[in-house]
Short mmCIF file of C-alpha atoms and ligand atoms in Angstrom, two decimals:
data_model
loop_
_atom_site.label_atom_id
_atom_site.label_comp_id
_atom_site.label_asym_id
_atom_site.label_seq_id
_atom_site.Cartn_x
_atom_site.Cartn_y
_atom_site.Cartn_z
CA MET D 7 -109.47 -16.07 -80.09
CA GLN D 8 -107.65 -12.76 -80.50
CA LYS D 9 -110.89 -10.94 -81.31
CA GLN D 10 -112.55 -12.43 -78.26
CA ALA D 11 -109.66 -11.39 -75.98
CA GLU D 12 -109.72 -7.86 -77.43
CA LYS D 13 -113.47 -7.64 -76.80
CA PHE D 14 -112.66 -8.07 -73.11
CA GLY D 15 -109.98 -5.36 -73.07
CA ALA D 16 -106.77 -7.10 -74.23
CA LYS D 17 -104.52 -5.04 -76.51
CA SER D 18 -102.33 -6.52 -79.25
CA GLU D 19 -99.08 -4.82 -80.27
CA TYR D 20 -96.63 -6.11 -82.88
CA ALA D 21 -93.01 -5.44 -81.97
CA GLU D 22 -89.74 -7.20 -81.26
CA VAL D 23 -88.54 -7.37 -77.67
CA PHE D 24 -84.87 -6.43 -77.42
CA ASN D 25 -84.32 -6.10 -73.72
CA MET D 26 -86.07 -6.63 -70.42
CA ASP D 27 -85.46 -5.56 -66.84
CA LEU D 28 -87.40 -8.04 -64.76
CA THR D 29 -85.75 -7.43 -61.39
CA GLY D 30 -88.02 -4.82 -59.78
CA LYS D 31 -91.69 -4.93 -58.81
CA LEU D 32 -92.42 -3.14 -62.06
CA LYS D 33 -90.98 -4.94 -65.07
CA ARG D 34 -89.61 -3.01 -68.03
CA VAL D 35 -89.86 -4.43 -71.55
CA GLU D 36 -88.01 -2.60 -74.33
CA THR D 37 -89.34 -3.25 -77.81
CA SER D 38 -88.83 -2.01 -81.36
CA SER D 39 -91.89 0.24 -80.98
CA GLU D 40 -91.95 1.40 -77.36
CA ILE D 41 -91.12 0.59 -73.74
CA TYR D 42 -93.76 -1.22 -71.71
CA ILE D 43 -93.95 -1.26 -67.92
CA GLY D 44 -95.94 -4.04 -66.27
CA LYS D 45 -96.49 -5.79 -62.95
CA THR D 46 -96.16 -9.17 -64.63
CA VAL D 47 -94.57 -10.51 -67.80
CA VAL D 48 -95.46 -13.70 -69.67
CA ILE D 49 -92.67 -14.94 -71.94
CA ALA D 50 -93.82 -17.00 -74.95
CA THR D 51 -90.94 -16.69 -77.40
CA GLY D 52 -90.88 -20.38 -78.42
CA ALA D 53 -88.04 -22.56 -79.66
CA ASN D 54 -86.78 -23.19 -83.16
CA PRO D 55 -85.62 -26.57 -84.45
CA ARG D 56 -81.93 -26.74 -85.28
CA GLU D 57 -81.41 -27.13 -89.01
CA LEU D 58 -78.77 -29.11 -90.90
CA GLY D 59 -77.95 -26.04 -92.96
CA LEU D 60 -78.16 -27.88 -96.29
CA ALA D 61 -79.03 -26.33 -99.65
CA LYS D 62 -82.84 -26.25 -100.27
CA GLU D 63 -83.55 -27.48 -96.71
CA LYS D 64 -85.97 -24.61 -96.01
CA GLU D 65 -87.74 -24.94 -99.37
CA LEU D 66 -88.31 -28.67 -98.82
CA ILE D 67 -90.04 -28.24 -95.45
CA GLY D 68 -93.45 -29.84 -95.93
CA HIS D 69 -92.15 -31.54 -99.10
CA GLY D 70 -90.17 -34.30 -97.42
CA VAL D 71 -88.16 -32.38 -94.83
CA ALA D 72 -89.67 -32.30 -91.32
CA TYR D 73 -88.60 -31.39 -87.81
CA CYS D 74 -91.42 -32.81 -85.68
CA ALA D 75 -92.22 -36.55 -85.80
CA SER D 76 -95.29 -36.30 -83.58
CA CYS D 77 -96.66 -33.53 -85.82
CA ASP D 78 -95.79 -34.74 -89.34
CA GLY D 79 -95.22 -38.49 -88.86
CA MET D 80 -98.64 -39.48 -90.19
CA PHE D 81 -97.76 -38.10 -93.63
CA TYR D 82 -95.24 -40.94 -93.94
CA LYS D 83 -97.48 -43.96 -93.46
CA ASP D 84 -95.81 -47.02 -95.08
CA LYS D 85 -93.01 -44.82 -96.46
CA ILE D 86 -89.25 -44.83 -95.97
CA VAL D 87 -87.94 -42.12 -93.65
CA VAL D 88 -84.52 -41.05 -92.49
CA VAL D 89 -84.04 -39.64 -88.99
CA VAL D 90 -80.89 -37.59 -88.37
CA GLY D 91 -79.53 -37.43 -84.84
CA GLY D 92 -78.39 -39.61 -81.99
CA GLY D 93 -79.88 -38.07 -78.85
CA ASN D 94 -83.09 -38.82 -77.01
CA SER D 95 -85.26 -36.77 -79.34
CA ALA D 96 -83.93 -38.52 -82.48
CA VAL D 97 -84.40 -41.92 -80.94
CA SER D 98 -87.90 -41.29 -79.61
CA ASP D 99 -88.81 -39.83 -83.04
CA ALA D 100 -87.45 -42.99 -84.70
CA VAL D 101 -89.48 -45.25 -82.40
CA LEU D 102 -92.63 -43.24 -83.05
CA LEU D 103 -92.03 -43.25 -86.82
CA SER D 104 -91.33 -47.00 -86.84
CA ARG D 105 -94.99 -47.52 -85.91
CA ILE D 106 -96.12 -45.49 -88.94
CA ALA D 107 -93.49 -45.81 -91.66
CA LYS D 108 -92.39 -48.94 -93.54
CA LYS D 109 -88.74 -48.36 -92.72
CA VAL D 110 -86.83 -45.90 -90.54
CA ILE D 111 -83.13 -45.28 -91.11
CA ILE D 112 -81.27 -43.51 -88.31
CA VAL D 113 -78.25 -41.56 -89.51
CA HIS D 114 -75.81 -40.63 -86.77
CA ARG D 115 -72.39 -39.02 -87.07
CA ARG D 116 -70.91 -41.18 -84.29
CA ASP D 117 -70.81 -44.95 -83.73
CA THR D 118 -72.91 -44.89 -80.56
CA LEU D 119 -76.09 -43.11 -79.54
CA ARG D 120 -76.14 -40.36 -76.94
CA ALA D 121 -79.69 -41.42 -76.05
CA THR D 122 -80.34 -43.06 -72.69
CA LYS D 123 -80.18 -46.87 -72.33
CA ILE D 124 -83.94 -47.36 -72.04
CA TYR D 125 -84.29 -46.12 -75.63
CA HIS D 126 -81.44 -48.35 -76.93
CA ASP D 127 -83.20 -51.54 -75.85
CA GLN D 128 -86.45 -50.48 -77.48
CA LEU D 129 -84.64 -49.52 -80.69
CA MET D 130 -82.69 -52.73 -81.04
CA LYS D 131 -85.93 -54.72 -80.72
CA THR D 132 -87.67 -52.75 -83.48
CA GLU D 133 -87.41 -54.67 -86.75
CA ASN D 134 -88.02 -51.84 -89.22
CA ILE D 135 -85.29 -49.54 -87.85
CA GLU D 136 -81.86 -49.54 -89.51
CA PHE D 137 -78.73 -47.61 -88.56
CA ARG D 138 -76.13 -45.77 -90.60
CA TRP D 139 -73.41 -45.13 -88.02
CA ASN D 140 -70.57 -42.65 -88.60
CA ASN D 141 -72.54 -40.88 -91.30
CA THR D 142 -73.77 -37.36 -91.92
CA VAL D 143 -76.39 -36.15 -94.39
CA ASN D 144 -74.58 -33.74 -96.66
CA GLU D 145 -77.00 -33.29 -99.56
CA LEU D 146 -80.73 -33.41 -100.17
CA ILE D 147 -81.83 -35.13 -103.38
CA TYR D 148 -85.13 -33.89 -104.73
CA GLY D 149 -87.45 -33.42 -107.66
CA GLU D 150 -90.78 -31.84 -106.78
CA ARG D 151 -90.18 -33.19 -103.26
CA LEU D 152 -87.44 -35.02 -101.40
CA THR D 153 -86.50 -38.34 -102.98
CA GLY D 154 -83.29 -39.19 -101.15
CA VAL D 155 -80.26 -38.02 -99.22
CA ARG D 156 -76.54 -38.24 -99.84
CA LEU D 157 -74.61 -39.61 -96.87
CA LYS D 158 -70.93 -39.16 -96.10
CA ASP D 159 -69.05 -41.63 -93.94
CA THR D 160 -67.22 -39.62 -91.25
CA VAL D 161 -64.44 -42.24 -91.03
CA THR D 162 -63.79 -43.31 -94.64
CA GLY D 163 -65.16 -40.25 -96.45
CA GLU D 164 -67.17 -42.59 -98.71
CA GLU D 165 -70.43 -41.18 -100.04
CA ASN D 166 -73.63 -42.93 -100.99
CA ILE D 167 -77.22 -42.02 -101.73
CA ILE D 168 -80.19 -43.55 -99.99
CA GLU D 169 -83.67 -43.20 -101.38
CA CYS D 170 -86.31 -42.01 -98.93
CA ASP D 171 -89.65 -40.21 -98.81
CA GLY D 172 -88.96 -38.18 -95.72
CA LEU D 173 -86.14 -36.73 -93.65
CA PHE D 174 -86.75 -35.92 -89.99
CA VAL D 175 -84.12 -33.61 -88.59
CA SER D 176 -83.93 -34.37 -84.86
CA ILE D 177 -80.78 -32.60 -83.76
CA GLY D 178 -82.35 -30.51 -81.03
CA ARG D 179 -84.09 -27.19 -80.64
CA LYS D 180 -82.88 -23.74 -79.73
CA PRO D 181 -85.13 -21.87 -77.30
CA THR D 182 -85.42 -18.13 -77.92
CA THR D 183 -83.99 -16.93 -74.64
CA ASP D 184 -80.82 -15.00 -75.64
CA PHE D 185 -82.53 -11.65 -75.12
CA LEU D 186 -83.16 -12.48 -71.43
CA ASP D 187 -79.53 -11.78 -70.64
CA ASN D 188 -79.24 -14.37 -67.81
CA GLN D 189 -81.90 -12.72 -65.64
CA ILE D 190 -84.02 -15.88 -65.37
CA GLU D 191 -82.92 -19.39 -64.46
CA LEU D 192 -82.44 -21.49 -67.61
CA ASP D 193 -81.70 -25.22 -67.86
CA ASN D 194 -78.52 -26.49 -69.52
CA LYS D 195 -80.17 -26.33 -72.97
CA GLY D 196 -81.32 -22.74 -72.56
CA TYR D 197 -85.01 -23.38 -71.75
CA ILE D 198 -86.62 -21.25 -69.02
CA VAL D 199 -87.00 -23.38 -65.89
CA ALA D 200 -90.73 -23.38 -65.14
CA GLY D 201 -93.18 -26.10 -64.13
CA GLU D 202 -96.86 -26.61 -64.91
CA ASN D 203 -97.73 -23.44 -62.98
CA THR D 204 -95.48 -21.49 -65.44
CA GLU D 205 -93.72 -19.62 -62.60
CA THR D 206 -90.09 -18.75 -63.32
CA SER D 207 -87.26 -17.95 -60.91
CA ILE D 208 -88.51 -14.31 -60.84
CA PRO D 209 -91.82 -13.58 -59.05
CA GLY D 210 -94.36 -12.15 -61.48
CA VAL D 211 -92.61 -13.54 -64.57
CA TYR D 212 -94.16 -16.57 -66.29
CA ALA D 213 -92.94 -18.75 -69.15
CA VAL D 214 -95.37 -20.52 -71.47
CA GLY D 215 -95.15 -22.80 -74.47
CA ASP D 216 -92.04 -24.16 -76.15
CA VAL D 217 -89.69 -21.77 -74.35
CA ARG D 218 -90.17 -23.45 -70.96
CA THR D 219 -88.93 -26.79 -69.63
CA LYS D 220 -91.56 -29.41 -70.48
CA LEU D 221 -91.98 -32.91 -71.87
CA LEU D 222 -94.25 -32.24 -74.83
CA ARG D 223 -93.98 -29.16 -77.00
CA GLN D 224 -97.25 -28.93 -78.91
CA ILE D 225 -99.86 -26.26 -79.60
CA VAL D 226 -102.29 -27.71 -77.09
CA THR D 227 -99.73 -27.68 -74.26
CA ALA D 228 -98.64 -24.13 -75.16
CA VAL D 229 -102.24 -22.91 -75.09
CA ALA D 230 -102.83 -24.64 -71.74
CA ASP D 231 -99.75 -22.86 -70.37
CA GLY D 232 -101.20 -19.54 -71.51
CA ALA D 233 -104.37 -20.08 -69.50
CA MET D 234 -102.30 -21.09 -66.46
CA ALA D 235 -99.99 -18.03 -66.73
CA VAL D 236 -102.94 -15.64 -66.83
CA HIS D 237 -104.41 -17.36 -63.77
CA MET D 238 -101.08 -17.13 -61.90
CA ALA D 239 -100.51 -13.50 -62.94
CA GLU D 240 -103.98 -12.54 -61.73
CA LYS D 241 -103.29 -14.15 -58.34
CA TYR D 242 -99.88 -12.45 -58.13
CA ILE D 243 -101.32 -8.99 -58.87
CA GLY D 244 -104.09 -9.59 -56.33
CA LYS D 245 -101.47 -10.11 -53.61
CA MET D 246 -99.29 -7.07 -54.50
C1 LIG A 113 -92.11 -27.94 -88.19
C2 LIG A 113 -93.00 -27.96 -86.99
C3 LIG A 113 -94.27 -28.53 -87.11
C4 LIG A 113 -95.11 -28.55 -86.00
N1 LIG A 113 -96.36 -29.11 -86.14
C5 LIG A 113 -97.19 -29.18 -85.07
C6 LIG A 113 -98.48 -29.79 -85.17
O1 LIG A 113 -98.88 -30.29 -86.22
N2 LIG A 113 -99.26 -29.81 -84.04
C7 LIG A 113 -98.84 -29.28 -82.85
O2 LIG A 113 -99.60 -29.30 -81.88
N3 LIG A 113 -97.61 -28.71 -82.73
C8 LIG A 113 -96.79 -28.65 -83.79
N4 LIG A 113 -95.54 -28.11 -83.66
C9 LIG A 113 -95.16 -27.52 -82.37
C10 LIG A 113 -95.85 -26.14 -82.19
O3 LIG A 113 -95.58 -25.33 -83.33
C11 LIG A 113 -95.33 -25.47 -80.93
O4 LIG A 113 -95.43 -26.33 -79.83
C12 LIG A 113 -96.13 -24.19 -80.63
O5 LIG A 113 -96.14 -23.32 -81.74
C13 LIG A 113 -95.50 -23.48 -79.43
O6 LIG A 113 -96.11 -22.23 -79.27
P1 LIG A 113 -95.31 -21.03 -78.62
O7 LIG A 113 -96.28 -19.91 -78.57
O8 LIG A 113 -94.65 -21.48 -77.39
O9 LIG A 113 -94.12 -20.70 -79.62
P2 LIG A 113 -94.14 -20.21 -81.21
O10 LIG A 113 -95.37 -20.71 -81.84
O11 LIG A 113 -92.82 -20.64 -81.67
O12 LIG A 113 -94.25 -18.66 -81.06
C14 LIG A 113 -93.21 -17.87 -80.57
C15 LIG A 113 -93.42 -16.47 -81.08
O13 LIG A 113 -92.56 -15.57 -80.38
C16 LIG A 113 -92.02 -14.66 -81.30
N5 LIG A 113 -90.77 -14.12 -80.75
C17 LIG A 113 -89.61 -14.77 -80.51
N6 LIG A 113 -88.69 -13.91 -80.01
C18 LIG A 113 -89.29 -12.71 -79.91
C19 LIG A 113 -88.87 -11.42 -79.47
N7 LIG A 113 -87.65 -11.20 -78.99
N8 LIG A 113 -89.76 -10.40 -79.54
C20 LIG A 113 -91.02 -10.60 -79.99
N9 LIG A 113 -91.49 -11.78 -80.42
C21 LIG A 113 -90.63 -12.82 -80.39
C22 LIG A 113 -91.81 -15.48 -82.55
O14 LIG A 113 -91.69 -14.65 -83.68
C23 LIG A 113 -93.06 -16.32 -82.56
O15 LIG A 113 -94.11 -15.65 -83.20
C24 LIG A 113 -94.67 -28.04 -84.75
C25 LIG A 113 -93.40 -27.46 -84.65
C26 LIG A 113 -92.57 -27.44 -85.75
C27 LIG A 113 -91.20 -26.81 -85.61
#
């Protein structure tokens, strides 16, 4: 895809963006290699899953530790999985996994879910979902891959190990928007507010992929956003 784009005149540069001034008609993008000036800017800096911060967590990604149920769920067919979290994403991940895995255990540090009521009803009706309330995962147990997790009760301090094949960490994502320095409207979680047309609060600036407000963050939706942003940018430049 890159080769094809370059054949038609696109240029690829590898650099880190530190700062942007998006206010004027000409946008200024400061990077680790040089400063770029453009009529439009497409922001595609993504979002990273929040991690638990446990020892060996990074090394076990793809070996039992996962952050995306819709992406990696199928690897856990008829297995036992633990889902950490209590918000909407954890609960919708648990419901999705309950259709694939043999058993899903939701571990939540509080005694109630933050997820909206509609999810509660669905959860309570699902037979292969269990709850461990007032618990946190504080250790990963592993051999060549994850074999279990150690839980700690947040009320009694009691610890116990549960055996599992997979751990889905569903405690939210952090969009990469810090470098924007409040120039663009963000939602309360830090995502750039932009609809299907990828337009942001600043004319000529577009947000695509995981960094923008959207329901499904997947490669196919990110790529579709890219096509839309180019279309919108072309129209914008045509009217300048
Ligand atoms: C563990 C995991 C598994 C997944 N599996 C699947 C799957 O199987 N199928 C699927 O469809 N989706 C999957 N997804 C989701 C998919 O990866 C994303 O939806 C997709 O990559 C979003 O594309 P993006 O371009 O918006 O962001 P990213 O792919 O996150 O790309 C953002 C890029 O911006 C760069 N960047 C960030 N800040 C700066 C800066 N200041 N300057 C310069 N560059 C910067 C980053 O280095 C990165 O290269 C998975 C996600 C995770 C976390």
